[in-house]
Amino acid sequence: MMLAWFVFAAFSGLQERLQGILDDHSAFFNCSFSFAVHNETTELALTSGANNYGTPTTSRLTPDNQIPVGSTTKMYTAVAVMRLAEVGIIQLDQPVAPLVDRYLAKPMTCDQAPLYCAAECAPISHCLVAPKPDCSAVTQETNLRCSYCLRFLHCFPGEGRPTAVSVLNLWKNDTRIENVTFRHILSMNSGLRDYYDTPGGNEWLYYAVLNSTRDVEPLEYLVEQDKSFLFSPGEETIVPAGQPGAGQTVRRGAYSTNAYSLIGLALAGLFDLDDWAQLDQRLLSWGEALPVDDATLFPTRGTCLSYGSIAHQYTSRFENETFVDISNHSCLNSWMGGNIAPRPLDVARFTFAAFRNDSKALISEASLAQMADFAPLTEEFGQYIVAYGLGLEGRWDGIGVPLDVCGFLVIGHGGQDYGSGSLIQGYMPQFRMGVSMAITSGFNFGAGIGGMNCSRPYANLLTAGQRARSTIMHALAEAAGLTTYCKPTNWTVPSASECADAPKVGTLNGHDFHCSDLLNMTAHLSPPLSANMACNNWLSVRTLAMLAKELPGYMPPAGVDPTTTTALAMCLGSCGDVGVGPCWLRQPIDTPWC
């Protein structure tokens, strides 16, 4: 679908050019893309590749297929909370526990209780509120099974048995849980751990979801996760030496998808719902501005296949493992923090409507300013690299700033599911439009997204989405008369002489500094970077002038412009060997691995 595109001075042929970019990358990497843009006068939605790779010629991905994109859900949840706060229904700084407790205590019809509750779970329900020695024999598997009985405790009265459970009970009477507010959760400042933080570190959730078709519902998520706090809610810290912005006082941050489910349970209590799945996440986010043809899904129960129009998802769970279709598994990837399945067009519309920052926006200017108050994640995932606002992703460079794609700001939130994910999700002010792009294949339990061409080196497949996105953004920028550092994918194989490393990258403390030294240095960063990741995400975005600021004692070589020459440009051979940069097609190709 396409209307006149007022943003671009040279629109003629752009749709065909963008379609060609998607087709080229889809064919080469054997994967599927969906892309959309939206503003007041424009809608464009394009796709390329198969939907069901079991029947690729007859089942093609279309703009009407929804694609699960995990953590993009957080952006919608945050907008919903901000909208409720704006009209005074809730306050950002009010604790969520009383509302969650209201939901947990609401009497349920006893004939809805699972049949095993009376015999298996009611007799040990005292362990939730007043543990006795016999409680030590209760296994975690039993606790998880009994999580589905927590709202029916009143149906099984008896001496010492509670009639309801509270959040404080679930957190083993750690009173800090009663201080956790909406703002703490939205900003990752709650100190709560995530669903992968399970007793014994056994990645239980990944296996529970991917090895069965059953749903893992919110209370089971909460029962399973580690209840210890990484820090107290609202706590601050000083950025340590050696990290960007050292010496600053910042709020502490730890990424927790599962904490967002507490927001959902609190809203279920607020609205007096019988069942968590009755909460209308889409309506809460959009309000009366919801487009009549919006097709966004927020799956609750059931497999992705059961929703009919959700795209097939593919994953390779371990390195060099053949990709498999996982669409017959649960589509509930953590409620309120990871359960969205939209069309990219729906996301492009939503981000434009929410973050356009004018009188027509879904949220006020003041609300957007609070959402865009970024601070670094200080613990575990993304430590002093990722910045976080209220449901918005950013980056930490000593200050917190929004995401950047090809030199353009993106106000939004990316996301990945187990077999799909986003490449851009947000409002781009320089273009004044919402932009969304997604792919339907992933790696390693949701750790990455990319192509499925098993005649290419496995690590190289991770670049599929990045290459397609960079080429798309280059085309958009060129059509809009804007400048970008992103380069289009080069499908020409350069000669060996064109793909040699520079004799040296410069000097460090007076000694010659080579590409091997630079890659060795990035391998010892925290977290360490593989050569592929270093070339793709580090060397490619750093000019030699930037290196001079970051590396004490470094001097760029003579004869190059340090303000425009990237570190990647000095290491074309080394980076080409790992499938990155202009020489990526010279990467050695192994025997097909699938």
Coordinates of C-alpha atoms in Angstrom, one line a residue:
M1 CA 0.0 0.0 0.0
M2 CA 1.4 3.5 -0.8
L3 CA 0.2 7.1 -0.7
A4 CA 2.1 10.2 -1.7
W5 CA 5.4 10.5 0.2
F6 CA 5.8 14.2 1.0
V7 CA 9.1 13.7 2.9
F8 CA 11.2 12.7 -0.1
A9 CA 12.0 15.1 -2.9
A10 CA 12.9 12.1 -5.2
F11 CA 10.2 9.6 -4.6
S12 CA 10.0 8.2 -8.1
G13 CA 11.2 4.7 -8.2
L14 CA 11.9 4.5 -4.4
Q15 CA 9.3 1.8 -3.7
E16 CA 10.7 -0.4 -6.4
R17 CA 14.2 0.3 -5.0
L18 CA 13.3 -0.7 -1.5
Q19 CA 11.5 -3.8 -2.7
G20 CA 14.6 -4.8 -4.6
I21 CA 16.8 -4.3 -1.5
L22 CA 14.5 -6.6 0.5
D23 CA 14.4 -9.2 -2.3
D24 CA 18.2 -9.2 -2.7
H25 CA 18.9 -9.8 0.9
S26 CA 16.1 -12.3 1.3
A27 CA 17.3 -14.4 -1.6
F28 CA 21.0 -14.3 -0.6
F29 CA 20.5 -15.0 3.1
N30 CA 17.4 -17.3 2.8
C31 CA 15.2 -15.3 5.2
S32 CA 12.1 -13.1 5.2
F33 CA 11.7 -9.4 5.9
S34 CA 8.8 -7.1 6.5
F35 CA 9.2 -3.3 6.4
A36 CA 6.9 -0.3 6.8
V37 CA 6.8 3.4 7.3
H38 CA 4.0 5.8 8.3
N39 CA 3.3 9.4 8.8
E40 CA 0.3 11.7 8.3
T41 CA 0.4 11.4 4.5
T42 CA 2.2 8.2 3.9
E43 CA 1.9 4.5 4.3
L44 CA 4.3 2.0 2.7
A45 CA 4.4 -1.7 3.6
L46 CA 6.7 -4.2 1.8
T47 CA 7.7 -7.8 2.4
S48 CA 10.0 -10.4 0.8
G49 CA 10.6 -14.1 1.4
A50 CA 8.5 -17.1 2.4
N51 CA 6.1 -17.4 5.3
N52 CA 6.2 -21.1 5.6
Y53 CA 9.5 -22.4 4.4
G54 CA 8.0 -25.9 4.2
T55 CA 6.1 -24.7 1.1
P56 CA 8.1 -21.6 0.1
T57 CA 6.7 -21.1 -3.4
T58 CA 3.0 -21.0 -2.3
S59 CA 3.3 -19.5 1.3
R60 CA 4.8 -16.1 1.0
L61 CA 5.2 -13.5 3.7
T62 CA 2.7 -10.6 3.3
P63 CA 2.3 -7.2 4.9
D64 CA -0.7 -8.6 6.7
N65 CA 1.3 -11.2 8.6
Q66 CA 2.0 -10.3 12.2
I67 CA 5.6 -11.0 13.5
P68 CA 6.4 -11.5 17.2
V69 CA 8.9 -8.9 18.3
G70 CA 9.3 -9.6 22.0
S71 CA 10.5 -6.5 24.0
T72 CA 8.8 -4.0 21.7
T73 CA 5.9 -4.8 24.0
K74 CA 7.6 -2.7 26.7
M75 CA 7.1 0.5 24.6
Y76 CA 3.4 -0.1 24.4
T77 CA 3.1 -0.9 28.1
A78 CA 5.0 2.3 28.9
V79 CA 2.7 4.4 26.7
A80 CA -0.4 2.8 28.3
V81 CA 0.9 3.6 31.8
M82 CA 1.8 7.1 30.9
R83 CA -1.7 7.7 29.5
L84 CA -3.3 6.4 32.7
A85 CA -1.0 8.6 34.8
E86 CA -1.8 11.7 32.7
V87 CA -5.5 11.4 33.6
G88 CA -4.8 10.5 37.2
I89 CA -6.0 6.9 37.3
I90 CA -2.6 5.8 38.6
Q91 CA 0.6 7.6 39.6
L92 CA 4.0 6.7 38.3
D93 CA 5.4 6.6 41.8
Q94 CA 2.8 4.5 43.5
P95 CA 3.7 0.9 44.5
V96 CA 2.3 -1.8 42.3
A97 CA 2.0 -4.4 45.1
P98 CA -1.4 -3.3 46.5
L99 CA -3.0 -3.5 43.1
V100 CA -1.4 -6.9 42.4
D101 CA -2.7 -8.1 45.7
R102 CA -6.2 -7.0 44.8
Y103 CA -6.0 -9.1 41.7
L104 CA -4.6 -12.1 43.6
A105 CA -7.2 -11.9 46.3
K106 CA -10.3 -11.6 44.0
P107 CA -12.4 -14.7 44.7
M108 CA -12.6 -17.0 41.7
T109 CA -15.3 -19.5 40.9
C110 CA -14.1 -22.8 42.5
D111 CA -15.3 -25.0 39.6
Q112 CA -12.6 -23.3 37.5
A113 CA -9.8 -24.5 39.7
P114 CA -7.4 -27.1 38.2
L115 CA -8.4 -30.6 39.3
Y116 CA -5.1 -31.3 41.1
C117 CA -5.3 -28.2 43.4
A118 CA -7.2 -29.9 46.2
A119 CA -4.9 -32.9 46.6
E120 CA -1.5 -31.5 45.5
C121 CA -1.4 -27.8 46.3
A122 CA -3.9 -26.9 49.0
P123 CA -2.1 -29.1 51.6
I124 CA 1.2 -27.2 51.1
S125 CA -0.3 -23.7 50.7
H126 CA 0.9 -22.8 54.2
C127 CA 4.4 -22.8 52.8
L128 CA 3.6 -19.5 51.1
V129 CA 2.8 -17.6 54.3
A130 CA 4.2 -19.6 57.3
P131 CA 6.7 -22.2 56.1
K132 CA 7.2 -25.2 58.3
P133 CA 10.0 -27.8 58.2
D134 CA 7.9 -30.0 55.8
C135 CA 8.0 -27.1 53.2
S136 CA 11.7 -27.8 52.4
A137 CA 10.6 -31.0 50.7
V138 CA 8.4 -29.2 48.2
T139 CA 10.1 -29.2 44.8
Q140 CA 10.3 -26.2 42.5
E141 CA 8.4 -28.3 39.9
T142 CA 5.5 -28.6 42.4
N143 CA 5.6 -24.8 43.1
L144 CA 5.3 -24.1 39.4
R145 CA 2.4 -26.5 39.0
C146 CA 0.7 -25.0 42.0
S147 CA 1.1 -21.4 40.7
Y148 CA -2.1 -22.1 38.7
C149 CA -3.9 -22.7 42.0
L150 CA -2.9 -19.5 43.8
R151 CA -6.1 -17.7 43.0
F152 CA -8.3 -20.6 44.2
L153 CA -6.8 -20.9 47.7
H154 CA -10.2 -19.8 49.2
C155 CA -11.7 -22.9 47.7
F156 CA -9.7 -25.2 50.0
P157 CA -10.1 -24.0 53.6
G158 CA -8.2 -25.7 56.4
E159 CA -6.2 -25.0 59.5
G160 CA -3.1 -22.9 58.6
R161 CA -4.1 -22.5 55.0
P162 CA -4.2 -19.0 53.5
T163 CA -7.3 -17.9 51.6
A164 CA -5.2 -15.7 49.3
V165 CA -1.5 -15.0 48.6
S166 CA 0.2 -11.6 48.3
V167 CA 3.2 -10.3 46.4
L168 CA 5.1 -10.1 49.7
N169 CA 4.4 -13.9 50.2
L170 CA 5.7 -14.7 46.7
W171 CA 8.9 -12.7 47.4
K172 CA 9.5 -14.6 50.6
N173 CA 8.6 -11.6 52.8
D174 CA 11.3 -9.4 51.4
T175 CA 9.5 -6.0 52.1
R176 CA 11.4 -4.3 49.3
I177 CA 8.9 -5.7 46.9
E178 CA 6.3 -3.5 48.5
N179 CA 8.3 -0.4 47.5
V180 CA 8.5 -1.2 43.8
T181 CA 6.6 1.4 41.7
F182 CA 5.4 1.7 38.2
R183 CA 8.3 4.1 37.5
H184 CA 10.8 1.6 38.9
I185 CA 9.7 -1.2 36.6
L186 CA 9.3 1.0 33.5
S187 CA 12.9 2.4 33.9
M188 CA 14.6 -0.9 34.9
N189 CA 15.3 0.6 38.3
S190 CA 13.4 -1.9 40.4
G191 CA 16.3 -4.2 41.2
L192 CA 14.1 -7.2 40.2
R193 CA 15.8 -10.0 38.3
D194 CA 14.6 -11.4 35.0
Y195 CA 12.9 -14.7 34.0
Y196 CA 16.2 -16.2 32.9
D197 CA 17.4 -15.7 36.5
T198 CA 16.2 -19.1 37.8
P199 CA 17.4 -21.3 40.7
G200 CA 20.5 -23.1 39.5
G201 CA 20.8 -20.9 36.4
N202 CA 19.3 -23.7 34.3
E203 CA 17.5 -21.5 31.7
W204 CA 14.3 -23.2 32.6
L205 CA 12.0 -20.9 30.7
Y206 CA 13.7 -21.3 27.4
Y207 CA 13.4 -25.0 27.5
A208 CA 9.9 -25.0 29.0
V209 CA 8.7 -22.9 26.1
L210 CA 10.7 -24.4 23.2
N211 CA 10.3 -28.1 24.2
S212 CA 6.6 -28.1 24.6
T213 CA 3.4 -26.3 23.3
R214 CA 2.1 -25.3 26.7
D215 CA 1.8 -21.7 27.9
V216 CA 3.9 -20.3 30.8
E217 CA 1.5 -17.9 32.4
P218 CA 2.5 -14.8 34.4
L219 CA 2.2 -16.3 37.9
E220 CA 4.3 -19.3 36.9
Y221 CA 7.0 -16.8 35.5
L222 CA 7.0 -15.0 38.8
V223 CA 7.1 -18.2 41.0
E224 CA 10.0 -19.5 39.0
Q225 CA 12.3 -16.4 38.9
D226 CA 15.0 -15.7 41.5
K227 CA 13.4 -13.4 44.1
S228 CA 16.6 -11.9 45.4
F229 CA 17.1 -8.2 44.5
L230 CA 20.1 -7.0 42.5
F231 CA 19.7 -3.7 44.3
S232 CA 16.9 -1.9 46.3
P233 CA 14.2 -0.2 44.3
G234 CA 15.1 3.3 43.2
E235 CA 18.7 3.0 44.2
E236 CA 21.5 5.1 42.7
T237 CA 25.1 4.5 42.0
I238 CA 28.3 6.2 40.8
V239 CA 29.5 5.2 37.4
P240 CA 32.9 3.4 38.0
A241 CA 36.2 4.4 36.6
G242 CA 36.8 3.0 33.1
Q243 CA 33.2 3.3 32.1
P244 CA 31.7 6.2 30.0
G245 CA 30.6 9.0 32.3
A246 CA 32.8 7.8 35.2
G247 CA 32.0 9.6 38.4
Q248 CA 28.4 10.5 37.6
T249 CA 25.6 9.6 39.9
V250 CA 23.0 7.7 38.0
R251 CA 20.0 5.5 38.9
R252 CA 20.9 1.8 38.9
G253 CA 19.4 -0.3 36.2
A254 CA 19.0 -4.0 35.5
Y255 CA 17.0 -5.2 32.5
S256 CA 13.9 -7.2 33.7
T257 CA 11.3 -8.2 31.2
N258 CA 9.5 -10.3 33.8
A259 CA 9.0 -7.3 36.1
Y260 CA 6.7 -5.8 33.5
S261 CA 4.2 -8.6 34.3
L262 CA 3.7 -7.0 37.7
I263 CA 2.5 -3.9 35.9
G264 CA 0.0 -6.1 34.1
L265 CA -1.2 -7.8 37.3
A266 CA -1.5 -4.4 38.9
L267 CA -3.7 -3.1 36.1
A268 CA -5.8 -6.3 36.2
G269 CA -6.4 -5.5 39.9
L270 CA -7.1 -1.8 39.1
F271 CA -9.7 -2.8 36.6
D272 CA -11.1 -5.6 38.7
L273 CA -10.5 -8.3 36.0
D274 CA -11.1 -11.9 36.7
D275 CA -8.3 -13.1 34.4
W276 CA -5.0 -11.5 33.5
A277 CA -5.7 -12.3 29.8
Q278 CA -8.7 -9.9 29.8
L279 CA -6.5 -6.9 29.9
D280 CA -6.7 -5.1 26.6
Q281 CA -3.1 -4.1 26.0
R282 CA -3.8 -2.6 22.6
L283 CA -6.7 -0.4 23.7
L284 CA -4.8 0.8 26.7
S285 CA -1.9 1.9 24.5
W286 CA -3.9 3.6 21.7
G287 CA -7.1 4.7 23.5
E288 CA -9.7 6.2 21.2
A289 CA -7.1 6.8 18.5
L290 CA -6.8 3.1 17.7
P291 CA -7.0 2.7 13.9
V292 CA -10.0 0.7 12.8
D293 CA -7.8 -1.7 10.8
D294 CA -5.0 -2.1 13.4
A295 CA -4.0 -5.8 13.4
T296 CA -1.7 -5.8 16.4
L297 CA -1.9 -9.0 18.5
F298 CA -0.9 -9.4 22.1
P299 CA -1.0 -13.2 22.4
T300 CA -1.9 -14.6 25.8
R301 CA -2.8 -18.3 25.5
G302 CA -2.1 -20.7 22.7
T303 CA 0.5 -21.4 20.1
C304 CA 1.5 -18.8 17.4
L305 CA -0.1 -21.0 14.8
S306 CA -3.4 -20.8 16.6
Y307 CA -3.6 -17.1 15.8
G308 CA -3.9 -17.8 12.1
S309 CA -2.1 -14.8 10.6
I310 CA 1.1 -14.7 12.7
A311 CA 4.1 -15.4 10.5
H312 CA 6.0 -18.7 10.9
Q313 CA 9.1 -18.3 13.1
Y314 CA 12.4 -20.2 12.7
T315 CA 15.2 -20.8 15.1
S316 CA 18.6 -22.5 15.2
R317 CA 19.0 -23.2 18.9
F318 CA 22.8 -23.9 18.9
E319 CA 25.7 -23.1 16.5
N320 CA 25.5 -24.9 13.2
E321 CA 22.1 -26.5 14.1
T322 CA 19.5 -26.7 11.4
F323 CA 16.7 -24.1 11.6
V324 CA 13.4 -25.4 12.7
D325 CA 9.8 -24.0 12.6
I326 CA 8.7 -23.1 16.2
S327 CA 5.3 -21.7 15.4
N328 CA 3.6 -24.6 17.1
H329 CA 4.9 -23.3 20.5
S330 CA 3.4 -20.9 23.0
C331 CA 3.2 -17.3 21.7
L332 CA 3.3 -15.9 25.2
N333 CA 6.9 -14.6 25.6
S334 CA 6.5 -12.9 28.9
W335 CA 3.2 -10.9 29.4
M336 CA 3.4 -7.1 29.2
G337 CA 7.2 -7.2 28.5
G338 CA 7.4 -9.5 25.4
N339 CA 4.1 -10.7 24.0
I340 CA 3.4 -8.5 21.1
A341 CA 2.9 -9.7 17.5
P342 CA 2.2 -6.8 15.2
R343 CA 2.5 -6.1 11.5
P344 CA 5.4 -3.7 11.0
L345 CA 2.8 -1.2 9.6
D346 CA 1.1 -1.2 13.0
V347 CA 4.3 -0.4 14.8
A348 CA 5.1 2.4 12.3
R349 CA 1.7 3.9 12.9
F350 CA 2.0 3.5 16.7
T351 CA 5.4 5.0 17.1
F352 CA 4.5 8.0 14.9
A353 CA 1.3 8.5 16.9
A354 CA 3.0 8.2 20.3
F355 CA 6.2 10.0 19.8
R356 CA 5.5 12.7 17.3
N357 CA 5.7 15.2 20.2
D358 CA 2.9 17.6 19.2
S359 CA -0.7 18.2 20.2
K360 CA -1.9 15.2 18.3
A361 CA 0.4 12.7 20.0
L362 CA -0.9 9.9 22.2
I363 CA 1.1 11.2 25.1
S364 CA 2.0 14.7 26.3
E365 CA 5.3 16.4 25.8
A366 CA 5.9 16.0 29.5
S367 CA 5.3 12.3 29.4
L368 CA 7.6 11.9 26.4
A369 CA 10.3 13.8 28.3
Q370 CA 10.0 11.4 31.2
M371 CA 10.1 8.4 28.9
A372 CA 13.2 9.7 27.3
D373 CA 15.1 10.3 30.6
F374 CA 17.8 7.8 29.9
A375 CA 20.2 6.2 32.4
P376 CA 22.6 3.4 31.9
L377 CA 21.9 -0.3 32.7
T378 CA 24.5 -0.8 35.5
E379 CA 24.1 -4.6 36.1
E380 CA 24.4 -7.7 34.0
F381 CA 22.9 -7.3 30.5
G382 CA 24.1 -4.2 28.5
Q383 CA 26.1 -2.8 31.4
Y384 CA 27.1 0.8 30.6
I385 CA 26.3 0.2 27.0
V386 CA 22.5 0.2 26.9
A387 CA 20.6 3.2 28.3
Y388 CA 17.0 3.0 29.4
G389 CA 14.2 5.5 29.8
L390 CA 10.6 4.6 30.7
G391 CA 10.0 1.7 28.3
L392 CA 12.3 3.2 25.7
E393 CA 15.7 1.9 24.7
G394 CA 18.8 4.1 24.3
R395 CA 22.5 4.0 24.4
W396 CA 25.0 5.1 27.0
D397 CA 27.9 7.3 25.8
G398 CA 28.6 9.0 29.2
I399 CA 25.1 10.5 28.7
G400 CA 21.9 8.7 27.9
V401 CA 20.6 9.3 24.4
P402 CA 18.0 7.6 22.1
L403 CA 18.9 4.8 19.8
D404 CA 20.8 5.6 16.7
V405 CA 20.3 3.8 13.3
C406 CA 22.7 4.9 10.6
G407 CA 23.1 8.3 12.2
F408 CA 19.4 9.0 12.7
L409 CA 17.6 9.0 16.1
V410 CA 15.1 6.3 16.8
I411 CA 12.6 6.9 19.6
G412 CA 11.4 3.4 20.4
H413 CA 12.2 -0.1 21.5
G414 CA 13.6 -3.1 19.6
G415 CA 12.7 -6.6 20.4
Q416 CA 13.3 -10.3 19.7
D417 CA 11.3 -13.4 20.1
Y418 CA 12.7 -17.0 20.0
G419 CA 12.5 -17.1 16.2
S420 CA 11.9 -13.5 14.9
G421 CA 12.7 -10.0 15.8
S422 CA 12.9 -6.3 14.9
L423 CA 15.6 -4.4 13.0
I424 CA 14.0 -0.9 13.5
Q425 CA 11.1 0.0 15.7
G426 CA 10.5 3.6 16.4
Y427 CA 9.8 7.2 15.4
M428 CA 12.6 8.8 13.5
P429 CA 12.4 12.6 13.9
Q430 CA 14.7 13.5 11.0
F431 CA 12.3 11.8 8.7
R432 CA 9.2 12.6 10.8
M433 CA 7.8 9.1 10.4
G434 CA 7.4 5.8 12.2
V435 CA 9.6 3.1 10.8
S436 CA 9.5 -0.7 11.5
M437 CA 11.4 -3.6 10.1
A438 CA 11.3 -7.2 11.2
I439 CA 12.8 -10.6 10.2
T440 CA 11.3 -14.1 10.9
S441 CA 14.4 -16.2 11.8
G442 CA 16.6 -16.2 14.9
F443 CA 19.4 -17.8 16.8
N444 CA 20.2 -19.3 20.2
F445 CA 17.0 -18.9 22.2
G446 CA 16.4 -15.4 21.0
A447 CA 20.0 -14.2 21.4
G448 CA 20.1 -13.0 17.8
I449 CA 18.3 -12.7 14.5
G450 CA 19.5 -13.4 11.0
G451 CA 19.5 -15.5 7.8
M452 CA 19.2 -19.2 7.3
N453 CA 21.5 -19.8 4.3
C454 CA 23.5 -22.8 5.4
S455 CA 26.0 -22.5 2.7
R456 CA 27.3 -19.3 4.4
P457 CA 29.3 -19.4 7.6
Y458 CA 27.0 -19.5 10.6
A459 CA 28.3 -16.3 12.2
N460 CA 27.9 -14.4 8.9
L461 CA 24.1 -15.1 9.0
L462 CA 23.8 -12.7 11.9
T463 CA 24.6 -9.8 9.5
A464 CA 21.6 -10.4 7.3
G465 CA 19.3 -8.0 9.0
Q466 CA 21.9 -5.4 9.6
R467 CA 22.9 -5.4 6.0
A468 CA 19.3 -5.1 4.8
R469 CA 18.6 -2.4 7.3
S470 CA 21.7 -0.4 6.4
T471 CA 20.9 -0.6 2.7
I472 CA 17.3 0.4 3.3
M473 CA 18.4 3.4 5.4
H474 CA 20.9 4.4 2.8
A475 CA 18.2 4.5 0.2
L476 CA 15.8 6.4 2.4
A477 CA 18.5 9.0 3.3
E478 CA 19.5 9.4 -0.3
A479 CA 15.9 10.0 -1.4
A480 CA 15.4 12.5 1.5
G481 CA 18.6 14.4 0.7
L482 CA 20.1 13.4 4.1
T483 CA 23.6 12.1 4.9
T484 CA 24.2 8.7 6.5
Y485 CA 27.3 6.7 7.5
C486 CA 25.5 3.4 6.5
K487 CA 26.6 1.9 3.2
P488 CA 24.6 -0.3 0.9
T489 CA 25.5 -3.9 0.7
N490 CA 28.2 -4.5 -1.9
W491 CA 27.4 -7.6 -3.9
T492 CA 30.7 -7.4 -5.8
V493 CA 33.6 -9.5 -4.7
P494 CA 36.7 -7.3 -4.3
S495 CA 40.1 -8.4 -5.3
A496 CA 42.5 -9.7 -2.7
S497 CA 44.6 -6.6 -3.1
E498 CA 41.6 -4.4 -2.3
C499 CA 41.0 -6.4 0.9
A500 CA 44.3 -6.1 2.7
D501 CA 44.7 -4.6 6.2
A502 CA 46.5 -1.2 6.3
P503 CA 50.1 -1.7 7.3
K504 CA 49.1 -0.3 10.7
V505 CA 46.1 1.4 12.3
G506 CA 48.4 4.0 13.9
T507 CA 50.6 4.0 17.0
L508 CA 49.8 3.3 20.7
N509 CA 52.2 4.8 23.2
G510 CA 54.7 5.2 20.4
H511 CA 54.5 1.6 19.2
D512 CA 52.9 0.4 16.0
F513 CA 49.3 -0.6 16.5
H514 CA 47.9 -3.2 14.0
C515 CA 44.5 -4.6 13.3
S516 CA 45.4 -7.7 15.2
D517 CA 46.1 -5.5 18.2
L518 CA 42.8 -3.7 17.9
L519 CA 40.8 -6.9 17.6
N520 CA 42.7 -8.4 20.6
M521 CA 41.8 -5.2 22.6
T522 CA 38.1 -5.6 21.7
A523 CA 38.2 -9.2 22.8
H524 CA 39.1 -8.0 26.3
L525 CA 36.4 -5.4 26.6
S526 CA 33.6 -5.9 29.1
P527 CA 31.6 -7.7 27.7
P528 CA 34.2 -9.2 25.3
L529 CA 33.5 -8.9 21.6
S530 CA 34.1 -11.7 19.0
A531 CA 35.9 -10.6 15.9
N532 CA 32.7 -10.6 14.0
M533 CA 30.9 -8.4 16.6
A534 CA 33.9 -6.1 17.0
C535 CA 34.1 -5.4 13.3
N536 CA 30.4 -5.1 12.8
N537 CA 29.4 -3.1 15.9
W538 CA 32.5 -1.4 17.1
L539 CA 35.1 -0.8 14.4
S540 CA 32.4 0.1 11.8
V541 CA 31.0 3.0 13.9
R542 CA 34.3 4.5 15.2
T543 CA 36.4 6.9 13.3
L544 CA 40.1 7.1 14.0
A545 CA 39.5 10.5 15.7
M546 CA 37.0 8.7 18.0
L547 CA 39.6 6.1 18.8
A548 CA 42.1 8.8 19.7
K549 CA 39.6 10.1 22.3
E550 CA 38.8 6.6 23.7
L551 CA 42.4 5.1 23.7
P552 CA 44.9 7.2 25.7
G553 CA 48.2 7.2 23.8
Y554 CA 46.7 6.4 20.4
M555 CA 47.7 8.4 17.3
P556 CA 46.2 7.9 13.9
P557 CA 48.5 7.2 11.0
A558 CA 49.7 9.9 8.6
G559 CA 48.0 10.2 5.2
V560 CA 44.4 9.5 6.3
D561 CA 41.6 11.8 7.5
P562 CA 40.9 10.6 11.0
T563 CA 37.6 12.4 11.1
T564 CA 36.1 10.4 8.2
T565 CA 38.2 7.1 8.2
T566 CA 36.7 4.3 10.3
A567 CA 38.7 1.7 12.1
L568 CA 36.9 -0.8 9.9
A569 CA 38.3 0.8 6.8
M570 CA 41.8 0.2 8.1
C571 CA 41.1 -3.5 8.7
L572 CA 39.3 -4.7 5.6
G573 CA 41.1 -8.0 5.4
S574 CA 40.7 -9.0 9.1
C575 CA 37.1 -8.0 9.1
G576 CA 36.4 -9.5 5.7
D577 CA 37.7 -12.8 7.1
V578 CA 34.8 -12.8 9.6
G579 CA 32.2 -11.6 7.0
V580 CA 32.1 -7.9 7.8
G581 CA 32.8 -4.8 5.7
P582 CA 33.3 -4.3 2.0
C583 CA 35.3 -7.5 1.7
W584 CA 32.7 -9.7 3.4
L585 CA 32.1 -11.9 0.4
R586 CA 35.8 -13.0 0.6
Q587 CA 35.1 -14.7 3.9
P588 CA 36.1 -18.4 3.6
I589 CA 33.1 -20.6 3.1
D590 CA 32.8 -23.9 4.9
T591 CA 31.0 -27.0 3.8
P592 CA 27.3 -26.4 4.2
W593 CA 26.4 -27.2 7.9
C594 CA 22.7 -28.0 7.5

